[in-house]
């Protein structure tokens, strides 16, 4: 039996970062991971493999559309096996890298599935490890719809959709959220017909409506078909493939869609089973998330939780911030996460990036605000690189403070960082507008949007 200052359950971005930070702060730390590799959902089946495939597929799509540059490429072909091999190598290298960081920081890796028989104890197999504090970072897993069973052969979750060995003829994506759109675009670029079916009458729920519309328009131009206001009722297997029945929401009308693969991308749920939380009396929310207080402590003293298994945005960087803040608080420091400034990025082409409040949320709250917008069509760098779709939108309060910022456009995921920093440092639109931006650069659109909020955009 070994005794630790902290045992972290789960080696995803929340758990492994918390373990490293805790070790830096002088704690004696162990991390338990059951899946046989560190890095969690993010490195193994989430952020990293999806971005690797987005990059490979973008290169293939680009090669087929170079004629406006005067470049003709003949005979381009795809080797899906090689593409998947590249993705798997990136994943393997990164997950091994975390093992190295654990060794460097003196963190014990305990391989296996953990449960908590009592506060202060973590059981893995037949061994019970003692810990002053326990941090649950068990993450999340894909959900499905009632009556629809994911088999990862034809009816896929994101995990199956990043591991196909051939390009499907027709992929139907259920859910126009981040994961559905990213993976839908991967396979559309590689030659699949992709139809996105969404219950709501819009794409990217939660994102500023105007920016989501720009994204939908751009993605439609790039080949994705959208069927909005439709609910998947059933998926049947036929000799030819799959037969999906969808309901038109609010209308008494059914439609049939034939497909060979369907990706169910309707959300993720927290992973808490098998931990023994019921017996311990750890309180869960109605949706199964672990309830925590401002110090990340659960309803049981000495047991903490962070990342996807607690309420809040399911994002790797949010899980990391939670983890760092939690262990800093445990070490007596002032750990803190500002959830108003957690950015979210959709890595489609064009990218969609946002931070803070949407215009819809400001209207609903009755807050006075001004809007500044700048379209990439008027940005000279966007023109030169041929990426003119989309716009930057900033929302400012009556004192000029940035309340929200939303971007649809190439490199939006990088451009948002400036606005996140501005919000974190309480900079106003005037201060961002007064900052010298290099020319020609996509970032000039951020400056121009801030100038527009002040009524003095130069190039619009
Ligand atoms: C396709 C896809 C793309 C994504 N893209 C992005 C993106 O671009 N950017 C972004 O920010 N987020 C992205 N995400 C979300 C991101 O992956 C998660 O928000 C993030 O991984 C959450 O981190 P976590 O540490 O809370 O949990 P996880 O990463 O889920 O890690 C939890 C770990 O705990 C382990 N575990 C669970 N129970 C036990 C147990 N009882 N004992 C031992 N180990 C256990 C699991 O095996 C897992 O490895 C994506 C997700 C998917 C599916």
XYZ file of C-alpha atoms and ligand atoms in Angstrom, residues 9-16 32-35 37-48 50-51 112-115 137-142 158-159 162 178-179 182-183 268 271 273-275 306-309 313-319 345 347, ligand 1:
114
model
C -8.109 9.419 -11.714
C -7.913 9.894 -15.489
C -4.917 10.799 -17.651
C -6.675 13.183 -20.082
C -5.752 16.860 -20.488
C -7.480 17.697 -17.207
C -5.911 14.860 -15.232
C -2.376 14.742 -16.613
C -4.533 6.247 -12.687
C -5.460 5.629 -16.326
C -7.486 2.702 -17.619
C -7.327 3.019 -21.417
C -2.457 5.275 -23.048
C -2.182 8.730 -21.525
C -3.799 11.814 -23.088
C -7.471 10.920 -22.636
C -10.139 11.547 -25.228
C -8.293 14.582 -26.545
C -5.070 12.914 -27.615
C -6.367 9.434 -28.387
C -9.735 9.907 -30.100
C -10.548 13.629 -30.011
C -8.751 16.919 -30.640
C -5.503 15.566 -32.036
C -9.450 14.908 -35.722
C -7.071 17.799 -36.420
C -6.016 0.195 -14.679
C -9.554 1.295 -13.863
C -9.971 3.049 -10.547
C -12.769 3.140 -8.021
C -10.805 13.637 -14.081
C -12.620 10.817 -15.832
C -13.845 12.891 -18.766
C -16.691 12.081 -21.117
C -17.843 9.662 -23.805
C -20.140 9.912 -26.860
C -16.557 10.238 -33.483
C -14.222 7.390 -32.495
C -11.715 8.967 -37.288
C -18.516 21.073 -33.525
C -17.630 17.387 -33.871
C -15.362 18.899 -38.337
C -15.589 15.197 -39.136
C -21.123 13.607 -24.928
C -17.978 9.245 -17.335
C -19.702 4.771 -13.697
C -17.702 2.281 -11.698
C -16.151 4.911 -9.443
C -12.489 18.710 -12.977
C -12.797 18.709 -16.771
C -15.508 17.096 -18.876
C -17.031 15.204 -15.929
C -17.807 23.570 -21.675
C -16.369 20.204 -22.746
C -13.032 21.485 -23.989
C -9.491 20.262 -23.450
C -8.081 23.665 -22.502
C -10.924 24.241 -20.016
C -10.129 20.853 -18.438
C -12.819 26.839 -31.850
C -11.535 23.653 -36.914
C -13.676 14.141 -32.035
C -13.395 15.118 -30.914
C -12.721 16.286 -31.190
C -12.438 17.179 -30.174
N -11.783 18.325 -30.487
C -11.482 19.202 -29.513
C -10.753 20.381 -29.811
O -10.363 20.615 -30.951
N -10.464 21.232 -28.806
C -10.891 21.003 -27.513
O -10.623 21.819 -26.643
N -11.592 19.900 -27.200
C -11.888 18.993 -28.165
N -12.569 17.851 -27.849
C -13.002 17.666 -26.447
C -11.832 17.183 -25.571
O -11.335 15.977 -26.079
C -12.296 17.011 -24.141
O -12.906 18.201 -23.686
C -11.128 16.697 -23.221
O -10.479 15.517 -23.626
C -11.602 16.551 -21.784
O -10.510 16.269 -20.981
P -10.679 15.464 -19.606
O -9.303 15.332 -19.051
O -11.723 16.083 -18.775
O -11.257 14.019 -20.021
P -10.792 12.946 -21.073
O -9.886 13.499 -22.083
O -12.032 12.267 -21.528
O -9.906 11.938 -20.205
C -10.442 11.157 -19.204
C -9.577 9.926 -19.037
O -9.996 9.245 -17.853
C -9.906 7.861 -18.067
N -10.794 7.201 -17.110
C -12.149 7.286 -17.043
N -12.604 6.575 -15.998
C -11.523 6.042 -15.391
C -11.346 5.203 -14.276
N -12.379 4.810 -13.516
N -10.088 4.800 -13.960
C -9.017 5.185 -14.703
N -9.123 5.987 -15.785
C -10.363 6.420 -16.113
C -10.346 7.684 -19.519
O -9.850 6.467 -20.036
C -9.729 8.919 -20.169
O -8.466 8.621 -20.720
C -12.846 16.908 -28.840
C -13.521 15.722 -28.546
C -13.781 14.829 -29.570
C -14.483 13.549 -29.231
